[in-house]
Tab-separated table of C-alpha atoms and ligand atoms in Angstrom:
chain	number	residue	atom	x	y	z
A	241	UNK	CA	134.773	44.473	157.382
A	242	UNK	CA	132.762	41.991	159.183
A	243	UNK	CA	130.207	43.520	161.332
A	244	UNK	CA	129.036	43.544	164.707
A	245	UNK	CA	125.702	42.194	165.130
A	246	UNK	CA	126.092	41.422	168.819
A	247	UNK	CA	123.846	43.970	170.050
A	248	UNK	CA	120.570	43.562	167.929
A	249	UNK	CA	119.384	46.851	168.025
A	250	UNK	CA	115.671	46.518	165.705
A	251	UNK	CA	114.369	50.047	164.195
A	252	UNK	CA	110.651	49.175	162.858
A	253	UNK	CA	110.318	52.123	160.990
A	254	UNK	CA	106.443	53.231	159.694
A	255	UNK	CA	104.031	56.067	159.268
A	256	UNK	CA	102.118	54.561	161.917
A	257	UNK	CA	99.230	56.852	161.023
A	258	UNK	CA	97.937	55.623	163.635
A	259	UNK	CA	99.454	52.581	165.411
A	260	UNK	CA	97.291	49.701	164.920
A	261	UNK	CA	97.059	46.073	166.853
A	262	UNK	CA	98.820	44.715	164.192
A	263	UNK	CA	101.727	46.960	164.501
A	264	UNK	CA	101.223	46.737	168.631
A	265	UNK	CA	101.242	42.795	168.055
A	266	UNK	CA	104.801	42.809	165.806
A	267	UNK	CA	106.506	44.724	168.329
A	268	UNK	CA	105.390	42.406	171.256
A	269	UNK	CA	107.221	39.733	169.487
A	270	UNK	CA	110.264	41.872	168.861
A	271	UNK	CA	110.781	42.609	172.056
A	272	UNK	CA	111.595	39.179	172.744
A	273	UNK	CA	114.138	38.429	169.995
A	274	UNK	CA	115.755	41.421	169.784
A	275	UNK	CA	117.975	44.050	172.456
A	276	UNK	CA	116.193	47.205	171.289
A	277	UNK	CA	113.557	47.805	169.269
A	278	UNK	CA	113.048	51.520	167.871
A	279	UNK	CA	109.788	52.669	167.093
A	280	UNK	CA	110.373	54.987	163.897
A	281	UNK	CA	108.013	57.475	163.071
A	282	UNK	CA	109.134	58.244	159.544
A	283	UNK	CA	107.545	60.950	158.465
A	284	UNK	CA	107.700	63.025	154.993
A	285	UNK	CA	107.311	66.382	156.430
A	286	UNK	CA	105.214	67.320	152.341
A	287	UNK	CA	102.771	64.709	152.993
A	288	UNK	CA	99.483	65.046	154.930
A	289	UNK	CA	99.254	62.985	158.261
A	290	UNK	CA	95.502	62.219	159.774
A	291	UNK	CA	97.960	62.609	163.323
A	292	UNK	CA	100.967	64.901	163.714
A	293	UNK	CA	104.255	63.197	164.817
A	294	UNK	CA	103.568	64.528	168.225
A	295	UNK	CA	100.525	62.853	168.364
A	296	UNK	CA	102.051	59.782	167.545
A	297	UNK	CA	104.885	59.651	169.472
A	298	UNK	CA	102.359	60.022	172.775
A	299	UNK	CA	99.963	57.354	171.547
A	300	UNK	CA	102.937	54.711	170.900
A	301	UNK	CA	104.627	56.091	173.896
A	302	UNK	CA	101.356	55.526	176.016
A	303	UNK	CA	100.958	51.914	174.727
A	304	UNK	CA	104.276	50.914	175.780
A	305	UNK	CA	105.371	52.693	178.809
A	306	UNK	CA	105.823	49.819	180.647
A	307	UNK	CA	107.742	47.736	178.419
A	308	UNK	CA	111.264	47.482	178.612
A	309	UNK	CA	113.962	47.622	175.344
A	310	UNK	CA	111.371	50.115	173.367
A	311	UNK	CA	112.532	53.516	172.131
A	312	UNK	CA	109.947	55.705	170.170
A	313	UNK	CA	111.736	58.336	168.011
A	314	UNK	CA	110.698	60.115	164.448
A	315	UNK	CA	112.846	61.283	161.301
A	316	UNK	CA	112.530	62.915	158.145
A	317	UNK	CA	115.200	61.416	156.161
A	318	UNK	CA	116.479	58.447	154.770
A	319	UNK	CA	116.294	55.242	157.158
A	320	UNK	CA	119.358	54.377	156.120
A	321	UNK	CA	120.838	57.609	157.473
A	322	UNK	CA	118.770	57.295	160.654
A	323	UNK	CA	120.362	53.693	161.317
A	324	UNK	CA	124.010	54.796	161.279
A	325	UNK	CA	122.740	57.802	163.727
A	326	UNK	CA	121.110	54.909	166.012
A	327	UNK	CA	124.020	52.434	165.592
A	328	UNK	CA	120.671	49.889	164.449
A	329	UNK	CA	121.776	46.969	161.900
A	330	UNK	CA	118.242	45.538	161.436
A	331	UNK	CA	115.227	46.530	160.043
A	332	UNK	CA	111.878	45.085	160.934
A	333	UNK	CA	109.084	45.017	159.138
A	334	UNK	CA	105.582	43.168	159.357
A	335	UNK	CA	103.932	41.155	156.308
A	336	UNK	CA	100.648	40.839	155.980
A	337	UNK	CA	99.541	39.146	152.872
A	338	UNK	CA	100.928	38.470	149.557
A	339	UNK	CA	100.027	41.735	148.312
A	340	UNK	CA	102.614	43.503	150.956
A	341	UNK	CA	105.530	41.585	149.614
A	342	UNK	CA	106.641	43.357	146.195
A	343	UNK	CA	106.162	46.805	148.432
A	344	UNK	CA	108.460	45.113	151.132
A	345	UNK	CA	110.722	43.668	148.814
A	346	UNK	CA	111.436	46.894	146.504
A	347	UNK	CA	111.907	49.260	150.127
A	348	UNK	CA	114.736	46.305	151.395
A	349	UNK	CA	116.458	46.218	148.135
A	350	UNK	CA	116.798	49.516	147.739
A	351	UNK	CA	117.704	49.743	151.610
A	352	UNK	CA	120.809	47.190	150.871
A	353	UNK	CA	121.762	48.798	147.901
A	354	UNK	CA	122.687	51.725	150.133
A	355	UNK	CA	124.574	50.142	152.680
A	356	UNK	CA	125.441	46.958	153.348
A	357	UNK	CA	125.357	46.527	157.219
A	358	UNK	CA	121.810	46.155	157.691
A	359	UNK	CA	119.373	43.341	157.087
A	360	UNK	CA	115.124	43.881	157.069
A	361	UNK	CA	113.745	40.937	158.783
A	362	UNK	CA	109.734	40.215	158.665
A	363	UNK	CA	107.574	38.836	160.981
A	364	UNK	CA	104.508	37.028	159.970
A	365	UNK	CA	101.641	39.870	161.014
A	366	UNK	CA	98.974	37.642	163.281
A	367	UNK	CA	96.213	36.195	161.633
A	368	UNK	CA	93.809	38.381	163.552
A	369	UNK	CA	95.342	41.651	162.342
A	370	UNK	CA	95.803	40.448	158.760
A	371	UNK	CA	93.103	43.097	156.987
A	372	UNK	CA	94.311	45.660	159.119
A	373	UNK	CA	95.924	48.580	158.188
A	374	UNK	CA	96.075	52.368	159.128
A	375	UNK	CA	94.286	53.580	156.305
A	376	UNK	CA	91.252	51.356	156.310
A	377	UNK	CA	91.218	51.897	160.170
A	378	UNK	CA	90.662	55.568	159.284
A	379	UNK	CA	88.457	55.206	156.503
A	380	UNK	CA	86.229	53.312	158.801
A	381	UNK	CA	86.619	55.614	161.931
A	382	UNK	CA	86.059	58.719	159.870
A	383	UNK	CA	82.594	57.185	158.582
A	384	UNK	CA	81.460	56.685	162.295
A	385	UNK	CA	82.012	52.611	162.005
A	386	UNK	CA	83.993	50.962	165.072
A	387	UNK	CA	87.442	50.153	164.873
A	388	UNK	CA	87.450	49.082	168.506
A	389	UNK	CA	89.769	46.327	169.164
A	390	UNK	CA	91.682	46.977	166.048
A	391	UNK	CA	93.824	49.427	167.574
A	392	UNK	CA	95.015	50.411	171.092
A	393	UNK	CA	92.272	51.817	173.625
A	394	UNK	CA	94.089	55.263	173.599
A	395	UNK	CA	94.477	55.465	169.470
A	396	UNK	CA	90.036	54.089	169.419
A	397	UNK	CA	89.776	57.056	171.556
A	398	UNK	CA	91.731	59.513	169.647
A	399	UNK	CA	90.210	58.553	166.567
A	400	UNK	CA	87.033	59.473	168.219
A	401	UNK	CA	88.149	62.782	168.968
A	402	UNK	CA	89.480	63.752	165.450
A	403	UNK	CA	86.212	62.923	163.487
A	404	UNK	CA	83.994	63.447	166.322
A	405	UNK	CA	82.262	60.368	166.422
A	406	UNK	CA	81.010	57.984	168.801
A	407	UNK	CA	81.569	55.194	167.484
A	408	UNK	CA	77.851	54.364	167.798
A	409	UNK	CA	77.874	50.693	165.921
A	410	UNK	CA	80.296	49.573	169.238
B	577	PNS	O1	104.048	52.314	157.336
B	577	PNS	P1	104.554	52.621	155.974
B	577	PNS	O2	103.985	53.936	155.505
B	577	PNS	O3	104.332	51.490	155.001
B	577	PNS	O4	106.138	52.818	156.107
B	577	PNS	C1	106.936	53.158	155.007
B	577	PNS	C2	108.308	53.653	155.492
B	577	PNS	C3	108.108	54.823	156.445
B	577	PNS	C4	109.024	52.536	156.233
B	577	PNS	C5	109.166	54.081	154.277
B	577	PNS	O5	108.464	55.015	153.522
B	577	PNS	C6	110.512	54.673	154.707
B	577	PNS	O6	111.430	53.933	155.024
B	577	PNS	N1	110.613	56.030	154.717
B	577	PNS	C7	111.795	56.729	155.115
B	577	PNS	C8	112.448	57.410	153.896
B	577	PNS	C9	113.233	56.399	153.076
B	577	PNS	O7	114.256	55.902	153.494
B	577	PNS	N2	112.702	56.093	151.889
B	577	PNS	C10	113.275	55.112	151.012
B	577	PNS	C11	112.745	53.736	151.323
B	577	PNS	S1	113.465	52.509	150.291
Protein backbone atom coordinates (compact mmCIF):
# COMPACT_ATOMS: atom_id res chain seq x y z
CA UNK A 1 0.00 0.00 0.00
CA UNK A 2 1.27 3.28 -1.04
CA UNK A 3 1.43 5.69 1.73
CA UNK A 4 0.34 8.96 2.66
CA UNK A 5 3.03 11.35 3.08
CA UNK A 6 0.85 14.42 2.63
CA UNK A 7 0.98 15.58 6.04
CA UNK A 8 4.79 15.56 6.99
CA UNK A 9 4.55 15.04 10.44
CA UNK A 10 8.78 15.04 11.63
CA UNK A 11 9.47 13.19 15.17
CA UNK A 12 13.31 14.18 15.99
CA UNK A 13 13.68 11.79 18.53
CA UNK A 14 16.97 12.19 21.17
CA UNK A 15 18.09 11.98 24.74
CA UNK A 16 18.47 15.56 24.60
CA UNK A 17 20.40 15.39 27.87
CA UNK A 18 20.26 18.55 27.68
CA UNK A 19 19.08 20.34 24.49
CA UNK A 20 21.92 21.98 22.92
CA UNK A 21 22.16 24.93 20.06
CA UNK A 22 22.83 22.42 17.75
CA UNK A 23 19.74 20.51 18.40
CA UNK A 24 17.80 24.16 18.89
CA UNK A 25 19.40 25.07 15.36
CA UNK A 26 18.04 21.57 13.46
CA UNK A 27 14.68 22.12 14.62
CA UNK A 28 14.58 25.83 13.43
CA UNK A 29 15.11 24.48 10.03
CA UNK A 30 12.50 21.78 10.42
CA UNK A 31 10.02 23.86 11.17
CA UNK A 32 10.13 25.24 7.86
CA UNK A 33 10.07 22.08 5.71
CA UNK A 34 8.01 20.09 7.56
CA UNK A 35 3.95 20.27 9.12
CA UNK A 36 4.93 19.06 12.59
CA UNK A 37 7.87 18.46 14.13
CA UNK A 38 7.85 16.27 17.48
CA UNK A 39 10.36 16.78 19.92
CA UNK A 40 11.02 13.10 21.34
CA UNK A 41 12.45 12.67 24.53
CA UNK A 42 13.41 9.03 24.30
CA UNK A 43 14.34 7.95 27.30
CA UNK A 44 15.56 4.34 28.67
CA UNK A 45 13.93 4.51 31.95
CA UNK A 46 17.56 1.87 33.31
CA UNK A 47 19.85 4.47 32.23
CA UNK A 48 21.08 7.47 34.27
CA UNK A 49 19.99 10.99 32.93
CA UNK A 50 22.16 14.26 34.18
CA UNK A 51 18.14 15.83 33.76
CA UNK A 52 14.92 13.91 34.41
CA UNK A 53 12.38 13.85 31.50
CA UNK A 54 10.49 16.45 33.36
CA UNK A 55 13.23 18.60 33.33
CA UNK A 56 13.56 18.30 29.83
CA UNK A 57 10.37 18.56 28.60
CA UNK A 58 10.22 22.29 30.47
CA UNK A 59 13.59 23.37 29.11
CA UNK A 60 12.61 22.37 25.33
CA UNK A 61 9.16 23.51 26.08
CA UNK A 62 10.56 26.96 27.34
CA UNK A 63 12.78 27.38 24.22
CA UNK A 64 10.01 27.02 21.91
CA UNK A 65 6.86 28.32 23.28
CA UNK A 66 6.40 30.60 20.75
CA UNK A 67 6.93 28.63 17.79
CA UNK A 68 4.27 27.21 15.94
CA UNK A 69 4.11 23.24 14.44
CA UNK A 70 6.37 21.99 17.63
CA UNK A 71 5.12 19.25 19.93
CA UNK A 72 7.47 18.12 22.85
CA UNK A 73 6.53 14.60 24.09
CA UNK A 74 8.79 11.59 25.74
CA UNK A 75 8.63 7.62 25.42
CA UNK A 76 10.16 4.64 26.66
CA UNK A 77 9.81 2.31 23.88
CA UNK A 78 10.63 1.62 20.52
CA UNK A 79 10.42 4.77 18.06
CA UNK A 80 9.02 2.78 15.75
CA UNK A 81 6.08 2.04 18.05
CA UNK A 82 5.88 5.70 19.08
CA UNK A 83 5.48 6.75 15.25
CA UNK A 84 2.42 4.60 14.51
CA UNK A 85 0.97 6.12 18.01
CA UNK A 86 1.80 9.76 16.48
CA UNK A 87 0.68 8.91 12.90
CA UNK A 88 4.67 10.47 12.11
CA UNK A 89 6.28 8.92 8.76
CA UNK A 90 9.65 10.72 9.10
CA UNK A 91 12.39 10.67 11.23
CA UNK A 92 14.84 13.48 11.62
CA UNK A 93 17.99 13.38 12.67
CA UNK A 94 21.08 15.86 12.71
CA UNK A 95 24.74 14.89 11.38
CA UNK A 96 27.48 16.29 12.60
CA UNK A 97 30.66 14.90 11.30
CA UNK A 98 31.77 11.81 9.69
CA UNK A 99 32.10 10.08 12.84
CA UNK A 100 28.06 10.37 13.48
CA UNK A 101 27.29 8.58 10.28
CA UNK A 102 27.86 4.67 10.95
CA UNK A 103 25.80 5.49 14.44
CA UNK A 104 23.07 7.18 12.18
CA UNK A 105 23.19 4.74 9.60
CA UNK A 106 22.95 1.40 11.84
CA UNK A 107 19.72 3.27 14.09
CA UNK A 108 17.84 4.00 10.32
CA UNK A 109 18.47 0.58 9.08
CA UNK A 110 17.37 -1.06 11.77
CA UNK A 111 14.38 1.56 11.97
CA UNK A 112 13.32 0.39 8.20
CA UNK A 113 13.80 -3.02 8.84
CA UNK A 114 10.87 -2.69 11.22
CA UNK A 115 8.50 -0.97 9.23
CA UNK A 116 8.50 0.28 6.10
CA UNK A 117 6.46 3.60 6.18
CA UNK A 118 8.95 5.79 7.57
CA UNK A 119 12.04 7.45 6.17
CA UNK A 120 15.05 9.25 8.63
CA UNK A 121 16.05 12.32 6.88
CA UNK A 122 19.35 14.38 8.10
CA UNK A 123 20.06 17.76 8.15
CA UNK A 124 23.53 19.03 7.89
CA UNK A 125 24.14 20.23 11.84
CA UNK A 126 25.54 24.11 11.38
CA UNK A 127 29.03 24.59 11.22
CA UNK A 128 29.00 26.51 14.47
CA UNK A 129 27.50 23.65 16.49
CA UNK A 130 29.62 20.97 14.83
CA UNK A 131 31.80 19.88 18.22
CA UNK A 132 28.83 20.13 20.14
CA UNK A 133 27.21 17.58 21.84
CA UNK A 134 25.32 16.94 25.20
CA UNK A 135 27.90 15.08 26.79
CA UNK A 136 30.88 17.30 26.26
CA UNK A 137 28.50 20.24 27.17
CA UNK A 138 28.23 18.50 30.55
CA UNK A 139 31.61 17.42 30.96
CA UNK A 140 32.56 21.00 30.59
CA UNK A 141 29.70 22.53 32.77
CA UNK A 142 30.30 20.04 35.53
CA UNK A 143 34.13 21.18 35.67
CA UNK A 144 32.99 24.89 36.16
CA UNK A 145 34.08 25.83 32.30
CA UNK A 146 31.36 27.95 30.26
CA UNK A 147 29.16 26.44 27.92
CA UNK A 148 27.40 29.75 27.37
CA UNK A 149 26.18 30.15 23.94
CA UNK A 150 26.35 26.50 23.28
CA UNK A 151 23.06 25.86 24.59
CA UNK A 152 19.81 27.79 25.28
CA UNK A 153 19.94 30.64 28.07
CA UNK A 154 17.47 28.54 30.24
CA UNK A 155 19.51 24.95 29.79
CA UNK A 156 23.30 27.50 30.65
CA UNK A 157 21.29 28.30 33.61
CA UNK A 158 20.14 24.97 34.64
CA UNK A 159 23.37 23.54 34.18
CA UNK A 160 24.49 26.05 36.65
CA UNK A 161 22.14 24.96 39.11
CA UNK A 162 22.87 21.15 38.96
CA UNK A 163 26.72 21.40 39.54
CA UNK A 164 26.56 24.56 41.35
CA UNK A 165 28.80 26.54 39.47
CA UNK A 166 29.13 29.90 38.22
CA UNK A 167 30.39 29.55 35.37
CA UNK A 168 33.25 31.86 36.41
CA UNK A 169 35.52 31.62 32.97
CA UNK A 170 32.15 33.55 31.22
O1 LIG B 1 20.42 11.74 21.23
P1 LIG B 1 20.73 10.29 21.12
O2 LIG B 1 21.00 9.72 22.48
O3 LIG B 1 21.83 10.01 20.12
O4 LIG B 1 19.41 9.58 20.56
C1 LIG B 1 19.34 8.19 20.37
C2 LIG B 1 17.87 7.76 20.21
C3 LIG B 1 17.09 8.21 21.44
C4 LIG B 1 17.27 8.41 18.98
C5 LIG B 1 17.80 6.22 20.06
O5 LIG B 1 18.45 5.62 21.12
C6 LIG B 1 16.35 5.72 19.99
O6 LIG B 1 15.72 5.81 18.95
N1 LIG B 1 15.82 5.21 21.14
C7 LIG B 1 14.48 4.72 21.24
C8 LIG B 1 14.48 3.19 21.40
C9 LIG B 1 14.70 2.51 20.06
O7 LIG B 1 13.85 2.54 19.19
N2 LIG B 1 15.88 1.91 19.91
C10 LIG B 1 16.28 1.28 18.68
C11 LIG B 1 16.95 2.27 17.76
S1 LIG B 1 17.41 1.52 16.23
Amino acid sequence: MQEDFTKRIAIYPGSFDPITNGHVDIIKRAVRMFDEVIILIAYNPNKNYLFTVEERMEMIGEIFKDTQGIRVDCYSGLLVDYLKISGANIVLRGMRALSDFEYEFQMALMNRRQTKRIETVFLMSGFKWFYTSSKLIKEVASLGGTVKGLVPDNVNQKLTEKFNTNNIRG
